[in-house]
Short mmCIF file of C-alpha atoms (C1' of nucleotides) in Angstrom, two decimals:
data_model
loop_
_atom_site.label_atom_id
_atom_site.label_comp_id
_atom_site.label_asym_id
_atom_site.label_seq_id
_atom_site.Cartn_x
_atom_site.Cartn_y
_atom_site.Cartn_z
CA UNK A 1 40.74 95.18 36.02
CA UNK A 2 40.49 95.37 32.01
CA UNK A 3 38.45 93.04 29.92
CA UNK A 4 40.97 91.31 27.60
CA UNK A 5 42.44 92.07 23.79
CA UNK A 6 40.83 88.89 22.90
CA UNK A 7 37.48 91.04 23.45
CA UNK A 8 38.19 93.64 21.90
CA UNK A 9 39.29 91.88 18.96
CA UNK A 10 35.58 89.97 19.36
CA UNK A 11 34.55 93.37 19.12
CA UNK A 12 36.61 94.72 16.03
CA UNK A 13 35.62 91.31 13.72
CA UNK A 14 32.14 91.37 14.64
CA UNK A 15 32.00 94.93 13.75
CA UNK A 16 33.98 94.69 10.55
CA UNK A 17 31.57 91.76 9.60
CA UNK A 18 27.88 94.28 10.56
CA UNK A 19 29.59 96.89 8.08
CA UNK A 20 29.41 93.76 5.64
CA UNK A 21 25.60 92.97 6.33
CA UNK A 22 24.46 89.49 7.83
CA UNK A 23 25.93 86.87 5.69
CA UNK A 24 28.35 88.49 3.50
CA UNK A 25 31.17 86.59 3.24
CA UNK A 26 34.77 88.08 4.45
CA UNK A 27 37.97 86.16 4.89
CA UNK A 28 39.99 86.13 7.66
CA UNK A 29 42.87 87.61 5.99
CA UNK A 30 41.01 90.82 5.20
CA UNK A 31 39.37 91.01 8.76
CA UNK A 32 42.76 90.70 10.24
CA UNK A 33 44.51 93.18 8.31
CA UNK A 34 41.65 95.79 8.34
CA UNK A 35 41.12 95.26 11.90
CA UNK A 36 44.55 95.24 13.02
CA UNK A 37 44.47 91.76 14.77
CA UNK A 38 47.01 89.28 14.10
CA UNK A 39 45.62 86.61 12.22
CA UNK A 40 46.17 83.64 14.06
CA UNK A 41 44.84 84.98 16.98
CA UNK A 42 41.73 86.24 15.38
CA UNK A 43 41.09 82.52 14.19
CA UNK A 44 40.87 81.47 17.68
CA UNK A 45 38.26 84.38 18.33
CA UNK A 46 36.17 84.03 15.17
CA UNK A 47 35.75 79.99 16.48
CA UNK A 48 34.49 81.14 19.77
CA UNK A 49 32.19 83.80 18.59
CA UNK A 50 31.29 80.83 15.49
CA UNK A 51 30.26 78.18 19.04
CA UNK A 52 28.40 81.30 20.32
CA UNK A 53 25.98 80.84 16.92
CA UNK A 54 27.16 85.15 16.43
CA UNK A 55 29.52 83.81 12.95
CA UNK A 56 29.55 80.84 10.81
CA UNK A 57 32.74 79.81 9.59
CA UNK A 58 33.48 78.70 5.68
CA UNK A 59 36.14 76.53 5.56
CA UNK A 60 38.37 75.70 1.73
CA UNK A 61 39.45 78.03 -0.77
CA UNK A 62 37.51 81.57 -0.66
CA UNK A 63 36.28 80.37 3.08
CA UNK A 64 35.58 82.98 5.61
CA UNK A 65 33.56 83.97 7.98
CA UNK A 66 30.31 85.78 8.17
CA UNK A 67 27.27 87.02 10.29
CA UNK A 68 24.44 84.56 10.90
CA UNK A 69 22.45 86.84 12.81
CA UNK A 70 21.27 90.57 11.79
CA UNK A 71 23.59 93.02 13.52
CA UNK A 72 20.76 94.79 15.49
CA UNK A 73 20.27 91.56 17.22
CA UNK A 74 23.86 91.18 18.40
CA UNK A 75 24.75 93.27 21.63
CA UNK A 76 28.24 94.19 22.86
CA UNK A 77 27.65 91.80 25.94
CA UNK A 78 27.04 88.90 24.05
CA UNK A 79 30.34 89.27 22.18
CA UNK A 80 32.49 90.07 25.01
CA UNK A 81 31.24 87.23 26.73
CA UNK A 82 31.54 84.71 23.93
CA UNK A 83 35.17 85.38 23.97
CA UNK A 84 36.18 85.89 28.17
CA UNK A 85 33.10 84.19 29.65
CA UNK A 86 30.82 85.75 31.74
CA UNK A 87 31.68 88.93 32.93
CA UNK A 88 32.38 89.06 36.53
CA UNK A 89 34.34 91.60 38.22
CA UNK A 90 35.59 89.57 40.88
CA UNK A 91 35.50 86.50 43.30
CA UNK A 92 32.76 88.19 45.33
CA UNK A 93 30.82 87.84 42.32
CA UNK A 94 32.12 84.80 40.55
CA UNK A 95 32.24 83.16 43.60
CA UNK A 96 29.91 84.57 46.09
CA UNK A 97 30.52 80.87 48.68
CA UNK A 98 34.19 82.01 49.30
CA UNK A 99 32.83 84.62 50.84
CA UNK A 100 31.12 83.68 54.64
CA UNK A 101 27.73 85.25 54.59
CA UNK A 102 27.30 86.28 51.73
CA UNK A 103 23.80 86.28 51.31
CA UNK A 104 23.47 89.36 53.29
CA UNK A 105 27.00 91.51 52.92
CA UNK A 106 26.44 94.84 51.58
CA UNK A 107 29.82 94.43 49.68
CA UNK A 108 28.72 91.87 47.87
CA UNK A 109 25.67 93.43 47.03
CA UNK A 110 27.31 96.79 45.96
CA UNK A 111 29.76 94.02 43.48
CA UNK A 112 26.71 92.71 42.62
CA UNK A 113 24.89 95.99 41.12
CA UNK A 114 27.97 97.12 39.66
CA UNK A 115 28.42 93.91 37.58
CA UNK A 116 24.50 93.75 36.36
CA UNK A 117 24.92 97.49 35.87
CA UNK A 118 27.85 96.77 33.35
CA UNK A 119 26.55 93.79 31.95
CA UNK A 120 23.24 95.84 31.40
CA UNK A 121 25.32 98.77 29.49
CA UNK A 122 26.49 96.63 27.37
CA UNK A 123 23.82 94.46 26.45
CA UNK A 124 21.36 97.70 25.02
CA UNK A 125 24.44 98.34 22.42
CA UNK A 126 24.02 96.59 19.32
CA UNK A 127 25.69 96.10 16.36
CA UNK A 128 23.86 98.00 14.07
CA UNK A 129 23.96 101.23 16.04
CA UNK A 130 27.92 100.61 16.07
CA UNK A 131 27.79 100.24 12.32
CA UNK A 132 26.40 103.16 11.37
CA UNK A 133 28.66 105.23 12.90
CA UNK A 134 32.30 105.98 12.43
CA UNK A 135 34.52 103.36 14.57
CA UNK A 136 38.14 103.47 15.86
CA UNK A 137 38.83 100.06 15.89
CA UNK A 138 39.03 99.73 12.14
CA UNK A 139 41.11 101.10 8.97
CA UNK A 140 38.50 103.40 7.24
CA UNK A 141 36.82 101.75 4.16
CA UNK A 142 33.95 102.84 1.99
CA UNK A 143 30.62 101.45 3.84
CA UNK A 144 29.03 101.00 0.20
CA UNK A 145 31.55 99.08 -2.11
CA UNK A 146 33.77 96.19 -1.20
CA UNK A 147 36.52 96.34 -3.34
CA UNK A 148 39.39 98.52 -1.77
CA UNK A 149 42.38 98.46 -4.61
CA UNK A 150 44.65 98.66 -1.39
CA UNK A 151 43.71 95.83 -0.64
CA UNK A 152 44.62 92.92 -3.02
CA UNK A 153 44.31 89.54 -3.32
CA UNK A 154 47.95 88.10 -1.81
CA UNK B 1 38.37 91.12 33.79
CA UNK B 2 38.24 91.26 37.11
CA UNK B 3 39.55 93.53 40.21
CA UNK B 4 42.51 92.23 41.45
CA UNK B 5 42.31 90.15 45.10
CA UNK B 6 44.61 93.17 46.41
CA UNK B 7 41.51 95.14 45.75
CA UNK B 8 39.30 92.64 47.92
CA UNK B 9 41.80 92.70 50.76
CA UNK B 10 41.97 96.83 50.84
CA UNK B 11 38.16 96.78 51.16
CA UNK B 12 38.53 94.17 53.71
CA UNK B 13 40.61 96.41 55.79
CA UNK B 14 39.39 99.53 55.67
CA UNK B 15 36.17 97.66 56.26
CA UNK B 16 37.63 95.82 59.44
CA UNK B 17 38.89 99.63 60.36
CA UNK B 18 35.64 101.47 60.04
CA UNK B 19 34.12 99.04 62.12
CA UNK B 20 36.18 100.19 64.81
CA UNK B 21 35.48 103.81 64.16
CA UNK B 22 37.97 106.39 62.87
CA UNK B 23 40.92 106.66 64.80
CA UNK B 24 41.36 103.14 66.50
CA UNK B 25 44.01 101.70 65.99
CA UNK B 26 44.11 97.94 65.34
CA UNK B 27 47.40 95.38 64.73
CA UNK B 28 47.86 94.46 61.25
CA UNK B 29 48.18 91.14 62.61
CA UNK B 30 44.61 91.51 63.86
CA UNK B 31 43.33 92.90 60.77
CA UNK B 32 44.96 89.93 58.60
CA UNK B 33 44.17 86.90 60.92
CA UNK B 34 40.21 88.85 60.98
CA UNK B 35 40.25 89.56 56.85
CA UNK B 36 41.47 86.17 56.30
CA UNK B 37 44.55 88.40 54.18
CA UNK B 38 48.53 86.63 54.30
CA UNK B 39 49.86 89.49 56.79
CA UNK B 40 53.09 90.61 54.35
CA UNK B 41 50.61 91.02 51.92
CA UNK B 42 48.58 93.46 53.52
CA UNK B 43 51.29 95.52 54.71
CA UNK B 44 51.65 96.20 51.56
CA UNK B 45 48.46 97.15 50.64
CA UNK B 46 48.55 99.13 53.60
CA UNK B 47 51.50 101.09 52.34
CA UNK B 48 49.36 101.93 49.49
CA UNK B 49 46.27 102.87 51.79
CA UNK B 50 48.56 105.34 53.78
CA UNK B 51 49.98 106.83 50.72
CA UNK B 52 46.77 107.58 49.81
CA UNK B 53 45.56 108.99 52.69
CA UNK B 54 43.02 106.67 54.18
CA UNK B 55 44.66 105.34 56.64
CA UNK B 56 47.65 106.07 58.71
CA UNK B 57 50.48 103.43 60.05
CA UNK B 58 52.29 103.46 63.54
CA UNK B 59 55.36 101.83 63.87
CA UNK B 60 56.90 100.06 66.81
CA UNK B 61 55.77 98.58 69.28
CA UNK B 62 51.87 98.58 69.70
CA UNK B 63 51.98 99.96 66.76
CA UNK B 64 49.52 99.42 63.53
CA UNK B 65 46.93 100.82 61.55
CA UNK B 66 43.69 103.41 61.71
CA UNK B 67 41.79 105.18 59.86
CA UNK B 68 42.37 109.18 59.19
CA UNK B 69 38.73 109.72 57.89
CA UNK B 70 35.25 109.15 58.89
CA UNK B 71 34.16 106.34 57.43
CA UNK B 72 31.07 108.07 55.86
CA UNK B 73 33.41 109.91 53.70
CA UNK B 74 35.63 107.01 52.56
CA UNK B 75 34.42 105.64 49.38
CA UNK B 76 34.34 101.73 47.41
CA UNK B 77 36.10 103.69 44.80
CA UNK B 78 38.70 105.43 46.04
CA UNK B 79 40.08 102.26 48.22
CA UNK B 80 39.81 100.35 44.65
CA UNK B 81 41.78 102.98 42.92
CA UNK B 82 44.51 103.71 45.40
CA UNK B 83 45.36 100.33 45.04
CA UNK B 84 44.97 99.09 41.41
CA UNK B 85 45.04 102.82 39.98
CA UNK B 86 42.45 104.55 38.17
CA UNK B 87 39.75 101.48 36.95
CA UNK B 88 39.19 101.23 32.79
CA UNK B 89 37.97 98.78 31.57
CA UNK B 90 40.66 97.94 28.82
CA UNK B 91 42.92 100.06 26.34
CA UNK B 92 40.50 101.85 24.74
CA UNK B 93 39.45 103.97 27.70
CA UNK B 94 42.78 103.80 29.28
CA UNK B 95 44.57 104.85 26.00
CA UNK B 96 42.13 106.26 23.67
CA UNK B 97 45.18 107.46 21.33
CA UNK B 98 45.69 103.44 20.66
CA UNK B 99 42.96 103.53 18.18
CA UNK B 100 42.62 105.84 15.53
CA UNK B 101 39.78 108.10 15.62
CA UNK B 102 38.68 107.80 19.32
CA UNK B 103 36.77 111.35 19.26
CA UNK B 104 34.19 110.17 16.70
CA UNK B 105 34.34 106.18 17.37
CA UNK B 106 30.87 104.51 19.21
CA UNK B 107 32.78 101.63 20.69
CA UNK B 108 34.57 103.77 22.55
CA UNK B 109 31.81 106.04 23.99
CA UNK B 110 30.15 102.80 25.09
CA UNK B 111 33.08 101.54 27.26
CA UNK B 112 33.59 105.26 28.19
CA UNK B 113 29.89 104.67 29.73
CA UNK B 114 30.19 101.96 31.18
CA UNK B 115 33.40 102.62 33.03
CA UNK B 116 32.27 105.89 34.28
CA UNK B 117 29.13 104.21 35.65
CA UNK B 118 31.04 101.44 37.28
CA UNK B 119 33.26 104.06 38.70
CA UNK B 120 29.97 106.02 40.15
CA UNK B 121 28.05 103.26 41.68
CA UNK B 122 31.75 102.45 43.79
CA UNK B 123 31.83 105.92 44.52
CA UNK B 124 27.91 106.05 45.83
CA UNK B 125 28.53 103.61 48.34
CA UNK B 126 30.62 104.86 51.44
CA UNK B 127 32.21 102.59 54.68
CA UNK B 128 29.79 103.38 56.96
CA UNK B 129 27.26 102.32 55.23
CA UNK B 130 29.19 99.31 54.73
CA UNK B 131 30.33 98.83 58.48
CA UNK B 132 26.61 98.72 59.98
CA UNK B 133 25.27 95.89 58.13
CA UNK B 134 26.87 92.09 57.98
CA UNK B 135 29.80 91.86 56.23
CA UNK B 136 31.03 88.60 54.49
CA UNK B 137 34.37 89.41 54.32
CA UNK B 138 34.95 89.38 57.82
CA UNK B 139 35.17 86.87 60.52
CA UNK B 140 32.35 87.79 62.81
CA UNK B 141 33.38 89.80 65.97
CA UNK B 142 30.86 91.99 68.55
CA UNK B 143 30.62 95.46 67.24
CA UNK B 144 30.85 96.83 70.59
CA UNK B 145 33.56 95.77 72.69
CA UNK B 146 36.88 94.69 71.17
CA UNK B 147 38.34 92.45 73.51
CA UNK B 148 37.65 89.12 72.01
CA UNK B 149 39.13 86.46 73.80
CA UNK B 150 39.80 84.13 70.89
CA UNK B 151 41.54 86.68 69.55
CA UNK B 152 44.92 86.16 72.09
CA UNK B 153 48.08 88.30 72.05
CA UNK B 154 50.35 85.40 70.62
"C1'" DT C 1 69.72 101.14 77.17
"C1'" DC C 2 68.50 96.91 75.59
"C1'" DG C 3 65.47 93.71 73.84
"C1'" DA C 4 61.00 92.50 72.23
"C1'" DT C 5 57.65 93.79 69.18
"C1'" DA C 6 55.63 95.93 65.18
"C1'" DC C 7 55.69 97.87 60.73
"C1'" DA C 8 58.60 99.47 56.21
"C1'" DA C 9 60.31 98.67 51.95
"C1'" DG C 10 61.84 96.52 48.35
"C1'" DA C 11 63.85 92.17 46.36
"C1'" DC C 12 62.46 87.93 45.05
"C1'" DT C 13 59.59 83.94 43.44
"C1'" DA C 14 55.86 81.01 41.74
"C1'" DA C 15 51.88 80.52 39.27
"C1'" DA C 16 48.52 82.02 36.25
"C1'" DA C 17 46.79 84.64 32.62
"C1'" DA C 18 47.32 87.12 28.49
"C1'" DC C 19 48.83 87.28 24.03
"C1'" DA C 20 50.12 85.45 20.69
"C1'" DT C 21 52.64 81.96 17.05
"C1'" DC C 22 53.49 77.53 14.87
"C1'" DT C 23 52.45 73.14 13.05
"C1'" DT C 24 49.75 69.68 11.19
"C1'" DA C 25 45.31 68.52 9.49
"C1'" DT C 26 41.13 69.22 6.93
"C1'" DA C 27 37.88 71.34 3.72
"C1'" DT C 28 36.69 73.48 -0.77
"C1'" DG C 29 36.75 75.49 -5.33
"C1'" DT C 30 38.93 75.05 -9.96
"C1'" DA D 1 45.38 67.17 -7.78
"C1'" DC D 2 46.60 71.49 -6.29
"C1'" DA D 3 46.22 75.94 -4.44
"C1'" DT D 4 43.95 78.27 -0.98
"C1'" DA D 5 41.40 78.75 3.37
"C1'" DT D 6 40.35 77.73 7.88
"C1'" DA D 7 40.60 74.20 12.21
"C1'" DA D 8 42.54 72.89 16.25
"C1'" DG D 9 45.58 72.32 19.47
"C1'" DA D 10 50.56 72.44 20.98
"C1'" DT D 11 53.87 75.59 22.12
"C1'" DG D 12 56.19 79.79 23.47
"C1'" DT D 13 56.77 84.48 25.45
"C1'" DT D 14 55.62 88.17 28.28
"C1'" DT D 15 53.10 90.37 31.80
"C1'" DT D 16 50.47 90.41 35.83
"C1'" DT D 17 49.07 88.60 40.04
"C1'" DA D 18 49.77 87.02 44.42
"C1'" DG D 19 52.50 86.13 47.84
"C1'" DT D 20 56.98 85.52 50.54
"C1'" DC D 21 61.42 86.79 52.41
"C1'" DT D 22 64.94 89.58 54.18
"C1'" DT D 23 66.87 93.41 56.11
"C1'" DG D 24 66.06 97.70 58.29
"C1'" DT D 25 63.73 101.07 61.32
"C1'" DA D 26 60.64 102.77 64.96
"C1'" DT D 27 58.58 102.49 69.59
"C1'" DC D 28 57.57 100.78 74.06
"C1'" DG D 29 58.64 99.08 78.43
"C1'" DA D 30 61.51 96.82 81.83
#
DNA sequence: TCGATACAAGACTAAAAACATCTTATATGT
DNA sequence: ACATATAAGATGTTTTTAGTCTTGTATCGA
């Protein structure tokens, strides 16, 4: 009963990125490292939040990835769910027919509220509001000035 | 991200239970062939429902399962959580030391939220509640009388 | 008291999902 | 062209889920 890593990870590069500003340009490398997500792994996130229309993806030398949208207007749901799908907390709501009657079970119902409820909690958090305020996800950094010495090119 | 199915089937059974009223006891064959749960696999939910206190089991013959507690006090939640353990969403609410400033950090107050709301709305709705309207969970059966013919020994 | 019946408890297994990693290909700036 | 980045999918490992099987124990009733 957990949403995934994957999300989270969703969560930690989309955040690193709205610290950034829409379309500053970040490479993976330095999104992995700061974020503490393995690399390869985070490539296979960043192209499902990039199919979502949340990044855009710059292939070649000095590629990367970046915001296309302003942070305010990206919500925690829409993340999660560009990574794990819609969020549904079980068969009775994923899949209300393998249930008999479901139409009018109170269970279902009760599954029901407590998924929209969820869904609705994390759709009225944005980005920006996450931005602005100190995050555990990520290795501190200086919100104004890019250029950590610690970091380094290779 | 999702309740387990063992989950389901607990609700199913203490469902199937309160409908027969604290203190009944009913077959565990009965309950599985009536949840539509494999029968091995619900004794071993079971286990989990006794440990907790829910329900209690009778061995031997005629033997089986009821429940210790008016339905009215036996909650979504707790059946949930004695048998998948305490619901959280993912790592950071299950081990907020796993990040690195979890006191101060946003993300985590907003899955902190949203699993303490999930974990109220279970805990709103009670069995008996649950037991006197249609169920889909269940294979229909007369709430009064519990001699159902179809039903057989063998 | 013996046998049929019912559940207990934990070992075991199969399948799926989660969590990556690796390899080959492609794109881009210099 | 070459170095550097990401793309995309194949592959691998580990964990969890879901369920089964086996052996043991408890109770009832003839």
């Amino acid at each position: 009963m957990r949403l995934t890593r994957a999300g989270e990870y969703g969560i930690r590069c989309v955040l690193y990125l709205a610290r950034h500003g829409k379309g500053t340009l970040v490479s993976r490398k330095e999104i992995a490292v700061r974020t503490d997500v393995p690399p390869h792994f985070l490539a296979k996130i960043a192209q499902q939040l990039a199919r979502a229309g949340i990044i855009e993806i710059l292939q070649g030398a000095n590629g990367g990835y970046r915001l296309l949208t302003d942070p305010e207007r990206i919500t925690m749901l829409e993340v999660i769910e560009a990574i794990i799908g819609e969020i549904s907390l079980n068969d009775c709501v994923s899949r209300p027919e393998s249930c008999r009657i479901s139409a009018r079970c109170t269970v279902h119902r009760v599954w029901n509220k407590a998924n929209q409820q969820l869904r609705a909690t994390l759709e009225e958090t944005n980005f920006a509001t996450l931005a602005s305020e100190d995050a555990c996800c990520l290795t501190p950094f200086p919100l104004a000035g890019d250029h950590d010495p610690s970091m380094g090119k290779k």
